[in-house]
Amino acid sequence: MSKGHPMATPFRSVKTEQAIAPIRTGEEYIASLRGRELKVYLFGELVPEPVDHPVIRPSINAVAETYDLAARNPELGSALSPYTGERVNRFLHVATSAEDLVMQNKMQRRLGQLTGTCFQRCVGMDAINSLHSVTYEVDQDHGTSYHERFLAFVTRMQRHGFVIGGAMTDVKGDRGKAPHEQADPDLFVHVTRRTDEGVYIRGAKAHQTGCINSHWLIVMPTLRLGAEDRDYAIVGALPVDAPGITYVYGRQSCDTRSMEGDIDAGNKRFSGQEAMVVFDDAFIPWENVFMDGEHEFASMLVERFTCYHRRSYVCKTGVGDVLIGAAATVADYNGVEKVSHIRDKLVEMTHLNETIYGTGIASSYQAAPMKSGAYLADDMLANVCKHHVTRLPYEIGRLAQDLAGGLMVTLPSEQELDHPEVGAIIRKYLKGRVEVDTEDRMRILRLIENMTLGRNAVGYLTESMHGAGSPQAQRIQISRQMQIETKKRMAKGLAGIASEPPDEPSRDGAQYLDRVFRAVDGKD
Ligand SMILES: Cc1cc2nc3c(=O)[nH]c(=O)nc-3n(C[C@H](O)[C@H](O)[C@H](O)COP(=O)(O)OP(=O)(O)OC[C@H]3O[C@@H](n4cnc5c(N)ncnc54)[C@H](O)[C@@H]3O)c2cc1C
Ligand code: SF4
């Protein structure tokens, strides 16, 4: 049994590795998901083919849009890979400049505009970006060869054009206890067995965005680990259709509306997806193991991942653009778009939305190179961005509901509209401005309902609250970096109170204010 053992007959899904590569378009992507015989439970039953399930399909369409954007607009949706020498989907690219990180954010905003929901690929993107530098630094400390394996894995993913899901959050049991202290050791994913071929893992990851729509999953620890948690310090990649994996689909508010007609769904085409992923002695070959037991690097991985991921939340500003547009449209349909308080509310929504974008994109601009050559976004600004995201979409949603009026929650159904008798009554009495079709008014109201109370409120609101860490997690990171003593010395100096003068900003960029004054791109 050896971590460094040469690769020996690893399980490799025929479907994911051979039959379907490379994937370039949304249509090819959807075809690639068929026939994988995944064990997916939804509504208490095994789903025969997720691609054809009406509740699941809108989430697949949202991922497909990431391929189509790259095909339509390669500058935005793809990047030149140093590993393959070709353009690859930007979600599979490791950022080697601040510009790369900025372009990720711009792509995320655009996809938010196009889908109005979560397009699910950012967790995998942020996982490969953080693993690039962490595997490099683990190797420097331990003499392991994780980085080389990791680069080989990323190159394979890029060649095939695969979707990677990032599986970090464990189910966690008693939040007051470390993994090894839990009554049930499986409440955090851990290694149960090591063989010459690889490792076997058991446990469950909760809230896994787009996992069923992915080709591969990267499993990572979710918190700082001690020596007694060594078996929980596992990072590895396995195909979504590997034996021993069960998926339990997460219900989203109003999800069954996707099984009904068109209008009541609000956004018929696109939705997000979360599921619980259960690993029952699932196998990871050594070639796909990128950490095994180096527990002291778990916190570095979590911090770097969350740094990337917290500024990935500019995705919400693309969704916010749609909601602002919906609110302006309903005001127009109601005949009040030019009224002063309506204009002011649209200005406020825009101000809040751009506040999120401003901090996210600033975090990418204020990036710095890691030892491996990958660029890491600015952690303070990433946390400020994500903290805004836990609040501002709720206010934007409140203002959208204000402008929509009560009808967004009392609107009769699409069946009534289509009914031979009551349909005429609906069209007559639910008319707004005379030029506007009643059906269009209903459609825009349903979209606002979908985004603030319905299926896509999962992505716009609660995901904004908890994804990449609940609000307190950002406050802790902000408090660690706020340099309050330095700021007190600045104030005391100006007030004429005897004190040490504040330090000149250092060029190493270790503290936030050092990074503020460093040259763009983290270089001197
Ligand atoms: C829609 C959605 C999509 C997501 N997608 C992904 C994904 O793709 N991949 C992934 O890995 N994760 C994903 N997440 C998980 C996300 O990172 C977690 O939800 C988040 O970290 C919070 O964890 P939790 O949900 O287990 O909440 P909990 O940990 O139960 O937290 C609930 C509350 O308790 C507080 N709390 C918890 N523990 C403590 C403690 N020890 N001391 C004090 N307070 C505590 C928290 O601050 C919070 O206020 C997603 C979440 C959502 C909602
Ligand atoms: S919530 Fe946003 S950042 Fe997270 S995966 Fe979905 S689209 Fe990407």
Coordinates of C-alpha atoms and ligand atoms in Angstrom, one line a residue:
M1 CA 0.0 0.0 0.0
S2 CA 1.6 3.3 -1.1
K3 CA 0.5 6.8 -1.8
G4 CA 3.1 7.0 -4.5
H5 CA 2.3 3.6 -6.1
P6 CA 2.4 3.7 -9.8
M7 CA -1.1 3.6 -11.5
A8 CA -2.6 0.1 -11.6
T9 CA -5.9 -0.8 -13.3
P10 CA -8.0 2.1 -11.9
F11 CA -11.7 2.1 -12.4
R12 CA -12.5 4.3 -15.4
S13 CA -15.9 4.9 -16.6
V14 CA -16.1 3.9 -20.2
K15 CA -18.8 6.4 -20.9
T16 CA -17.0 9.4 -19.4
E17 CA -13.5 8.6 -20.6
Q18 CA -13.9 7.2 -24.1
A19 CA -17.2 7.5 -25.9
I20 CA -18.0 11.2 -25.7
A21 CA -15.0 13.4 -26.1
P22 CA -14.3 16.2 -26.8
I23 CA -17.5 18.0 -25.9
R24 CA -17.9 21.4 -27.5
T25 CA -21.6 22.3 -27.7
G26 CA -24.5 22.3 -25.4
E27 CA -26.1 19.6 -27.5
E28 CA -23.0 17.3 -27.3
Y29 CA -22.9 17.9 -23.6
I30 CA -26.5 16.8 -23.1
A31 CA -25.8 13.7 -25.2
S32 CA -22.8 12.9 -23.1
L33 CA -25.0 12.7 -19.9
R34 CA -27.2 9.9 -21.3
G35 CA -26.9 6.3 -20.4
R36 CA -24.7 6.6 -17.4
E37 CA -27.0 4.6 -15.2
L38 CA -26.6 6.9 -12.2
K39 CA -28.3 6.0 -9.0
V40 CA -30.4 9.1 -8.5
Y41 CA -33.3 9.3 -6.1
L42 CA -36.1 11.9 -6.6
F43 CA -39.6 11.8 -5.1
G44 CA -38.7 8.4 -3.5
E45 CA -37.9 6.7 -6.8
L46 CA -34.9 5.9 -8.9
V47 CA -34.7 8.2 -11.9
P48 CA -34.3 6.1 -15.1
E49 CA -32.6 8.8 -17.1
P50 CA -32.0 12.2 -15.4
V51 CA -31.6 13.9 -18.8
D52 CA -35.3 13.3 -19.6
H53 CA -36.7 14.1 -16.2
P54 CA -38.7 17.4 -16.4
V55 CA -37.6 18.6 -12.9
I56 CA -33.9 17.9 -13.7
R57 CA -33.7 19.0 -17.3
P58 CA -33.8 22.8 -16.7
S59 CA -30.6 22.4 -14.6
I60 CA -28.9 20.5 -17.4
N61 CA -29.9 23.2 -19.9
A62 CA -28.2 25.8 -17.7
V63 CA -24.9 23.9 -17.8
A64 CA -25.4 23.4 -21.6
E65 CA -25.4 27.2 -21.9
T66 CA -21.8 27.3 -20.6
Y67 CA -20.7 25.3 -23.7
D68 CA -22.8 27.4 -26.1
L69 CA -21.5 30.6 -24.7
A70 CA -17.9 29.4 -25.3
A71 CA -18.8 28.4 -28.8
R72 CA -20.5 31.8 -29.5
N73 CA -18.1 34.0 -27.7
P74 CA -14.7 32.2 -27.3
E75 CA -13.0 35.3 -25.8
L76 CA -15.4 35.3 -22.9
G77 CA -16.2 31.6 -22.5
S78 CA -12.9 29.9 -23.2
A79 CA -9.2 30.4 -22.6
L80 CA -5.9 29.2 -24.1
S81 CA -4.6 26.3 -22.1
P82 CA -0.9 26.0 -21.4
Y83 CA -1.4 22.3 -21.0
T84 CA -3.2 21.3 -24.2
G85 CA -2.0 24.3 -26.3
E86 CA -5.6 24.8 -27.4
R87 CA -8.6 26.9 -26.3
V88 CA -10.6 25.1 -23.6
N89 CA -13.7 26.0 -21.8
R90 CA -12.9 28.8 -19.2
F91 CA -14.4 26.7 -16.4
L92 CA -11.5 24.2 -16.9
H93 CA -8.8 26.8 -17.1
V94 CA -6.4 27.6 -14.2
A95 CA -5.8 31.3 -13.9
T96 CA -2.2 32.4 -14.4
S97 CA -2.9 36.2 -14.3
A98 CA -5.2 38.7 -12.7
E99 CA -6.8 39.1 -16.2
D100 CA -7.8 35.4 -16.2
L101 CA -9.6 35.9 -12.9
V102 CA -11.3 39.0 -14.2
M103 CA -12.5 37.2 -17.3
Q104 CA -13.9 34.4 -15.1
N105 CA -16.1 37.0 -13.4
K106 CA -17.2 38.6 -16.6
M107 CA -18.2 35.1 -18.0
Q108 CA -20.1 34.4 -14.7
R109 CA -22.1 37.6 -15.0
R110 CA -23.0 36.9 -18.6
L111 CA -24.1 33.4 -17.8
G112 CA -26.2 34.8 -15.0
Q113 CA -27.9 37.1 -17.5
L114 CA -28.5 34.3 -20.0
T115 CA -29.9 31.7 -17.5
G116 CA -31.4 33.7 -14.6
T117 CA -30.1 30.9 -12.3
C118 CA -27.1 28.9 -11.2
F119 CA -25.2 27.4 -14.1
Q120 CA -23.3 25.2 -11.7
R121 CA -19.7 25.0 -13.0
C122 CA -18.0 27.5 -10.7
V123 CA -17.4 25.2 -7.8
G124 CA -15.3 22.8 -10.0
M125 CA -13.5 25.8 -11.6
D126 CA -12.6 27.2 -8.2
A127 CA -11.6 23.7 -7.0
I128 CA -9.0 23.2 -9.7
N129 CA -7.7 26.7 -9.3
S130 CA -7.1 26.3 -5.6
L131 CA -5.7 22.7 -6.0
H132 CA -3.1 24.0 -8.5
S133 CA -1.2 25.9 -5.8
V134 CA -2.1 23.7 -2.8
T135 CA -0.8 20.5 -4.4
Y136 CA 2.4 22.3 -5.4
E137 CA 2.9 23.5 -1.8
V138 CA 2.1 20.1 -0.3
D139 CA 4.7 18.5 -2.6
Q140 CA 7.3 21.1 -1.5
D141 CA 6.7 20.1 2.1
H142 CA 6.2 16.4 1.8
G143 CA 8.1 15.3 -1.3
T144 CA 4.9 13.9 -2.8
S145 CA 3.9 14.0 -6.4
Y146 CA 0.3 15.4 -6.2
H147 CA 0.9 18.4 -8.4
E148 CA 2.1 16.3 -11.4
R149 CA -0.9 14.0 -11.0
F150 CA -3.2 17.0 -10.7
L151 CA -1.8 18.6 -13.9
A152 CA -2.3 15.3 -15.7
F153 CA -5.9 15.2 -14.5
V154 CA -6.7 18.8 -15.5
T155 CA -5.2 18.2 -18.9
R156 CA -7.4 15.1 -19.4
M157 CA -10.5 17.1 -18.3
Q158 CA -9.6 19.9 -20.8
R159 CA -9.0 17.5 -23.7
H160 CA -12.5 15.9 -23.1
G161 CA -14.2 19.2 -22.2
F162 CA -15.7 17.7 -19.1
V163 CA -17.8 19.3 -16.3
I164 CA -16.3 19.0 -12.8
G165 CA -18.4 19.3 -9.6
G166 CA -16.7 20.5 -6.4
A167 CA -17.7 18.3 -3.4
M168 CA -16.5 20.1 -0.3
T169 CA -19.4 20.5 2.2
D170 CA -19.8 17.4 4.4
V171 CA -23.1 16.7 6.2
K172 CA -21.1 17.5 9.4
G173 CA -23.4 16.0 12.1
D174 CA -22.7 17.8 15.4
R175 CA -21.2 21.1 14.4
G176 CA -19.5 21.4 17.8
K177 CA -17.3 18.4 17.2
A178 CA -14.3 17.6 15.0
P179 CA -14.7 14.8 12.4
H180 CA -13.0 12.1 14.5
E181 CA -15.2 13.1 17.5
Q182 CA -18.5 12.4 15.7
A183 CA -20.7 9.6 17.0
D184 CA -20.7 8.3 13.4
P185 CA -17.4 8.6 11.6
D186 CA -19.1 8.7 8.2
L187 CA -20.6 12.2 8.9
F188 CA -17.4 13.6 7.2
V189 CA -16.0 11.9 4.1
H190 CA -13.0 9.8 5.0
V191 CA -10.7 7.1 3.7
T192 CA -11.8 3.6 4.8
R193 CA -9.1 1.5 3.0
R194 CA -5.9 2.0 1.1
T195 CA -4.7 -0.6 -1.4
D196 CA -1.9 -0.7 -4.1
E197 CA -4.5 0.7 -6.5
G198 CA -5.9 3.6 -4.6
V199 CA -8.2 4.6 -1.7
Y200 CA -11.8 3.8 -0.8
I201 CA -13.9 6.6 0.7
R202 CA -17.1 6.7 2.7
G203 CA -19.4 9.5 3.8
A204 CA -21.8 12.1 2.3
K205 CA -21.4 15.6 0.8
A206 CA -24.5 17.8 1.1
H207 CA -25.9 20.5 -1.2
Q208 CA -23.8 19.5 -4.2
T209 CA -24.4 21.9 -7.0
G210 CA -24.7 20.4 -10.4
C211 CA -23.3 17.0 -9.3
I212 CA -25.6 14.9 -11.4
N213 CA -24.9 17.2 -14.4
S214 CA -21.1 16.8 -14.0
H215 CA -18.8 14.1 -15.5
W216 CA -16.3 14.2 -12.6
L217 CA -16.4 15.1 -8.9
I218 CA -13.5 16.4 -6.9
V219 CA -13.9 15.5 -3.2
M220 CA -12.2 17.9 -0.7
P221 CA -12.2 18.4 3.1
T222 CA -14.6 21.1 4.4
L223 CA -12.7 22.4 7.4
R224 CA -9.4 22.8 9.3
L225 CA -8.2 19.3 10.3
G226 CA -5.9 18.0 13.1
A227 CA -3.6 15.0 13.2
E228 CA -6.5 12.8 14.6
D229 CA -8.5 13.7 11.5
R230 CA -5.8 12.4 9.1
D231 CA -8.2 10.0 7.3
Y232 CA -10.5 12.9 6.6
A233 CA -7.7 14.9 4.8
I234 CA -8.6 13.3 1.4
V235 CA -8.7 15.1 -1.9
G236 CA -9.4 13.1 -5.1
A237 CA -11.4 12.9 -8.3
L238 CA -13.8 10.3 -9.3
P239 CA -16.2 9.9 -12.2
V240 CA -19.8 10.8 -11.4
D241 CA -20.8 7.2 -12.5
A242 CA -18.2 5.4 -10.3
P243 CA -19.6 2.4 -8.4
G244 CA -20.6 3.1 -4.8
I245 CA -22.1 6.6 -5.4
T246 CA -25.8 7.4 -4.7
Y247 CA -27.4 10.8 -5.4
V248 CA -30.4 12.1 -3.5
Y249 CA -31.9 15.0 -5.4
G250 CA -32.7 18.2 -3.4
R251 CA -36.2 19.6 -3.7
Q252 CA -36.4 23.2 -4.8
S253 CA -39.4 25.4 -4.1
C254 CA -42.0 25.1 -6.8
D255 CA -39.8 22.5 -8.7
T256 CA -42.9 20.5 -9.8
R257 CA -44.1 23.5 -11.8
S258 CA -41.4 22.4 -14.3
M259 CA -43.6 19.3 -14.8
E260 CA -46.6 21.5 -15.6
G261 CA -47.1 24.0 -18.4
D262 CA -45.0 26.8 -19.6
I263 CA -46.0 30.1 -18.0
D264 CA -46.4 28.9 -14.4
A265 CA -42.8 27.6 -14.3
G266 CA -41.7 31.2 -14.4
N267 CA -38.4 30.2 -16.1
K268 CA -39.2 27.0 -18.0
R269 CA -35.8 26.5 -19.5
F270 CA -33.3 27.0 -16.7
S271 CA -32.8 26.1 -13.1
G272 CA -30.1 25.1 -10.6
Q273 CA -29.5 21.7 -9.1
E274 CA -28.3 20.4 -5.7
A275 CA -28.2 16.9 -4.4
M276 CA -26.7 14.9 -1.6
V277 CA -23.9 12.6 -2.7
V278 CA -23.3 9.4 -0.7
F279 CA -20.0 7.6 -1.1
D280 CA -20.3 4.0 0.0
D281 CA -16.7 2.8 -0.3
A282 CA -16.3 4.5 -3.6
F283 CA -12.8 4.0 -5.2
I284 CA -10.3 6.7 -6.2
P285 CA -7.2 5.4 -8.0
W286 CA -3.9 6.9 -6.8
E287 CA -3.5 8.8 -10.1
N288 CA -6.5 10.9 -9.0
V289 CA -5.6 11.4 -5.4
F290 CA -4.3 14.9 -4.8
M291 CA -4.0 14.8 -0.9
D292 CA -4.1 11.9 1.5
G293 CA -3.4 12.6 5.1
E294 CA -1.6 15.9 4.9
H295 CA -4.1 17.3 7.3
E296 CA -2.2 20.6 7.9
F297 CA -3.0 21.6 4.4
A298 CA -6.8 21.2 4.7
S299 CA -7.3 24.7 6.0
M300 CA -5.1 26.2 3.2
L301 CA -7.2 24.4 0.6
V302 CA -10.5 25.5 2.2
E303 CA -9.3 29.1 2.5
R304 CA -8.0 29.3 -1.1
F305 CA -11.1 27.6 -2.5
T306 CA -13.4 30.0 -0.6
C307 CA -11.3 32.9 -1.7
Y308 CA -11.9 32.0 -5.4
H309 CA -15.5 31.0 -4.8
R310 CA -16.5 34.0 -2.8
R311 CA -15.7 36.3 -5.6
S312 CA -17.3 33.9 -8.1
Y313 CA -20.5 35.2 -6.6
V314 CA -20.6 38.0 -9.2
C315 CA -22.8 35.3 -10.9
K316 CA -25.6 36.8 -8.8
T317 CA -25.2 40.2 -10.5
G318 CA -26.1 38.6 -13.9
V319 CA -29.2 37.1 -12.2
G320 CA -29.8 40.5 -10.6
D321 CA -29.7 42.1 -14.1
V322 CA -32.5 39.9 -15.1
L323 CA -34.5 40.7 -11.9
I324 CA -34.0 44.4 -12.4
G325 CA -35.2 44.0 -16.0
A326 CA -38.2 42.0 -14.9
A327 CA -39.1 44.7 -12.3
A328 CA -38.8 47.5 -14.9
T329 CA -40.9 45.5 -17.4
V330 CA -43.7 44.9 -14.9
A331 CA -43.7 48.6 -14.1
D332 CA -43.9 49.4 -17.8
Y333 CA -46.7 46.9 -18.3
N334 CA -48.5 48.5 -15.3
G335 CA -48.1 51.9 -16.9
V336 CA -45.9 53.4 -14.1
E337 CA -42.3 53.0 -15.4
K338 CA -41.7 56.7 -15.4
V339 CA -43.1 57.5 -11.9
S340 CA -40.3 59.0 -9.7
H341 CA -40.4 56.4 -6.9
I342 CA -40.3 53.5 -9.4
R343 CA -37.3 55.0 -11.2
D344 CA -35.6 55.5 -7.8
K345 CA -36.2 51.9 -6.8
L346 CA -34.7 50.7 -10.1
V347 CA -31.7 53.0 -9.4
E348 CA -31.4 51.4 -5.9
M349 CA -31.6 47.9 -7.3
T350 CA -28.9 48.7 -9.8
H351 CA -26.7 50.4 -7.1
L352 CA -27.0 47.2 -4.9
N353 CA -26.3 44.9 -7.8
E354 CA -23.2 46.8 -8.9
T355 CA -21.9 47.0 -5.3
I356 CA -21.7 43.2 -5.4
Y357 CA -20.0 43.2 -8.9
G358 CA -17.6 46.0 -7.9
T359 CA -16.1 44.1 -4.9
G360 CA -16.0 40.7 -6.8
I361 CA -14.2 42.1 -9.8
A362 CA -11.9 44.2 -7.6
S363 CA -10.9 40.9 -5.8
S364 CA -9.9 39.5 -9.1
Y365 CA -8.0 42.6 -10.2
Q366 CA -6.1 42.6 -6.9
A367 CA -4.9 39.0 -7.4
A368 CA -1.4 37.8 -6.7
P369 CA 0.7 34.8 -7.9
M370 CA 1.1 31.7 -5.8
K371 CA 4.3 29.7 -5.7
S372 CA 2.9 27.3 -8.3
G373 CA 2.3 30.2 -10.8
A374 CA -1.5 30.2 -10.4
Y375 CA -3.1 33.5 -9.4
L376 CA -5.2 33.8 -6.3
A377 CA -7.9 36.5 -5.9
D378 CA -7.7 39.0 -3.0
D379 CA -9.2 37.3 0.0
M380 CA -10.5 40.4 1.8
L381 CA -12.4 41.7 -1.2
A382 CA -13.7 38.2 -2.0
N383 CA -15.1 37.9 1.5
V384 CA -16.6 41.4 1.2
C385 CA -18.2 40.4 -2.1
K386 CA -19.7 37.2 -0.7
H387 CA -20.9 39.0 2.4
H388 CA -22.8 41.6 0.3
V389 CA -24.2 38.6 -1.6
T390 CA -25.7 37.2 1.7
R391 CA -27.7 40.5 2.0
L392 CA -28.2 42.6 -1.1
P393 CA -30.1 40.1 -3.3
Y394 CA -32.7 40.0 -0.6
E395 CA -33.1 43.7 -0.8
I396 CA -33.1 43.6 -4.6
G397 CA -35.8 40.8 -4.4
R398 CA -37.8 42.9 -1.9
L399 CA -37.8 45.9 -4.3
A400 CA -38.8 43.6 -7.3
Q401 CA -41.8 42.3 -5.3
D402 CA -42.7 45.9 -4.4
L403 CA -42.8 46.9 -8.1
A404 CA -44.6 43.6 -9.1
G405 CA -47.6 44.1 -6.8
G406 CA -49.5 41.4 -5.1
L407 CA -50.6 39.7 -8.3
M408 CA -47.3 37.9 -8.4
V409 CA -48.5 35.6 -5.6
T410 CA -52.3 35.6 -6.4
L411 CA -52.1 35.0 -10.1
P412 CA -54.4 32.2 -11.4
S413 CA -52.7 29.4 -13.3
E414 CA -51.8 28.9 -16.9
Q415 CA -54.7 26.3 -17.1
E416 CA -57.2 29.1 -16.3
L417 CA -55.7 31.4 -18.9
D418 CA -56.1 28.6 -21.5
H419 CA -59.6 27.6 -20.3
P420 CA -62.4 28.2 -22.9
E421 CA -64.6 30.1 -20.5
V422 CA -62.5 31.6 -17.7
G423 CA -59.6 32.4 -20.0
A424 CA -61.5 35.4 -21.5
I425 CA -62.2 36.7 -18.0
I426 CA -58.6 36.4 -17.1
R427 CA -57.4 38.2 -20.2
K428 CA -60.0 41.0 -19.6
Y429 CA -59.4 41.6 -15.9
L430 CA -55.7 41.0 -15.6
K431 CA -54.8 43.5 -18.3
G432 CA -52.4 46.3 -17.5
R433 CA -51.6 48.9 -20.1
V434 CA -53.9 48.4 -23.1
E435 CA -51.1 47.7 -25.5
V436 CA -49.7 44.9 -23.4
D437 CA -50.9 41.3 -23.8
T438 CA -52.2 39.9 -20.5
E439 CA -50.2 36.7 -21.1
D440 CA -47.0 38.7 -21.2
R441 CA -47.9 40.4 -18.0
M442 CA -48.5 37.0 -16.4
R443 CA -45.2 35.7 -17.7
I444 CA -43.1 38.5 -16.2
L445 CA -44.9 38.2 -12.9
R446 CA -44.2 34.5 -12.9
L447 CA -40.5 35.2 -13.6
I448 CA -40.3 37.5 -10.5
E449 CA -42.1 34.8 -8.4
N450 CA -39.7 32.2 -9.8
M451 CA -36.6 34.3 -8.8
T452 CA -37.7 35.6 -5.4
L453 CA -40.0 32.8 -4.0
G454 CA -39.9 30.0 -6.5
R455 CA -37.4 27.5 -8.0
N456 CA -34.7 30.0 -8.8
A457 CA -34.9 31.7 -5.5
V458 CA -32.9 28.8 -4.3
G459 CA -30.0 30.1 -6.3
Y460 CA -30.7 33.8 -6.0
L461 CA -31.4 34.0 -2.2
T462 CA -30.7 31.0 0.0
E463 CA -27.7 29.8 -2.1
S464 CA -26.5 33.4 -1.8
M465 CA -26.8 33.2 2.0
H466 CA -25.0 29.8 2.5
G467 CA -23.1 28.9 -0.6
A468 CA -19.3 29.2 -0.1
G469 CA -20.0 29.7 3.6
S470 CA -22.7 31.2 5.8
P471 CA -22.3 35.0 6.7
Q472 CA -20.4 34.4 9.9
A473 CA -17.6 32.6 7.9
Q474 CA -17.0 35.8 5.9
R475 CA -17.1 38.0 9.0
I476 CA -14.4 35.8 10.6
Q477 CA -12.2 36.2 7.5
I478 CA -12.8 39.9 7.3
S479 CA -12.0 40.4 11.1
R480 CA -8.7 38.4 10.6
Q481 CA -7.6 40.8 7.9
M482 CA -9.0 44.2 9.1
Q483 CA -5.6 45.3 10.7
I484 CA -7.4 47.3 13.4
E485 CA -4.1 48.1 15.3
T486 CA -2.5 49.6 12.1
K487 CA -5.6 51.7 11.6
K488 CA -5.6 52.9 15.3
R489 CA -2.0 54.0 14.9
M490 CA -2.9 56.0 11.8
A491 CA -5.7 57.7 13.7
K492 CA -3.5 58.4 16.8
G493 CA -0.7 59.8 14.7
L494 CA -3.1 62.4 13.1
A495 CA -4.7 63.2 16.4
G496 CA -1.4 63.9 18.0
I497 CA -1.5 61.0 20.4
A498 CA 1.9 59.4 21.1
S499 CA 2.1 56.0 19.4
E500 CA 4.2 53.9 17.1
P501 CA 3.8 55.2 13.5
P502 CA 2.0 52.7 11.2
D503 CA 4.3 50.5 9.2
E504 CA 4.9 51.2 5.5
P505 CA 3.0 48.8 3.3
S506 CA 5.2 45.7 2.8
R507 CA 5.8 44.3 -0.7
D508 CA 5.1 40.7 0.3
G509 CA 1.4 41.3 0.2
A510 CA 0.8 39.2 3.3
Q511 CA -1.6 41.8 4.8
Y512 CA -4.6 43.3 3.1
L513 CA -3.3 46.9 3.1
D514 CA 0.0 45.8 1.6
R515 CA -2.0 44.4 -1.3
V516 CA -3.9 47.6 -1.7
F517 CA -0.7 49.5 -2.4
R518 CA 0.9 46.8 -4.6
A519 CA 1.2 47.2 -8.3
V520 CA -1.6 45.7 -10.4
D521 CA -1.2 41.9 -11.0
G522 CA 0.5 41.5 -7.6
K523 CA 3.9 42.3 -9.1
D524 CA 6.3 45.1 -8.1
Ligands
LIG1 C1 -27.9 26.0 -2.8 C2 -26.6 25.6 -2.2 C3 -25.6 25.2 -3.1 C4 -24.4 24.7 -2.5 N1 -23.4 24.2 -3.4 C5 -22.3 23.6 -2.8 C6 -21.4 22.8 -3.7 O1 -21.5 22.8 -4.9 N2 -20.3 22.2 -3.1 C7 -20.1 22.3 -1.8 O2 -19.2 21.7 -1.3 N3 -21.0 23.0 -0.9 C8 -22.1 23.6 -1.4 N4 -22.9 24.3 -0.6 C9 -22.7 24.2 0.8 C10 -22.4 25.5 1.5 O3 -21.0 25.8 1.4 C11 -22.9 25.4 3.0 O4 -24.3 25.4 2.9 C12 -22.3 26.4 3.9 O5 -21.0 26.2 4.1 C13 -23.1 26.3 5.3 O6 -23.0 25.0 5.7 P1 -24.3 24.2 6.2 O7 -25.4 24.4 5.1 O8 -24.0 22.8 6.5 O9 -24.9 25.0 7.4 P2 -24.5 24.8 8.9 O10 -23.1 24.5 9.1 O11 -25.5 23.9 9.6 O12 -24.7 26.3 9.4 C14 -26.0 26.8 9.9 C15 -25.7 28.0 10.8 O13 -25.0 27.5 11.9 C16 -23.8 28.3 12.1 N5 -22.8 27.3 12.5 C17 -22.4 26.1 12.0 N6 -21.4 25.5 12.7 C18 -21.1 26.4 13.6 C19 -20.1 26.4 14.7 N7 -19.3 25.3 14.9 N8 -20.1 27.4 15.5 C20 -20.9 28.5 15.4 N9 -21.9 28.6 14.4 C21 -22.0 27.5 13.5 C22 -23.5 28.8 10.7 O14 -22.7 30.0 10.8 C23 -24.9 29.1 10.2 O15 -25.4 30.3 10.6 C24 -24.1 24.8 -1.2 C25 -25.1 25.3 -0.3 C26 -26.3 25.8 -0.8 C27 -27.4 26.3 0.1
SF4_2 S1 -24.2 29.9 -7.4 FE1 -23.1 31.2 -8.8 S2 -20.9 30.9 -8.3 FE2 -22.0 29.2 -7.4 S3 -22.0 27.6 -9.0 FE3 -23.9 28.7 -9.2 S4 -23.5 30.2 -10.8 FE4 -21.5 29.5 -10.0

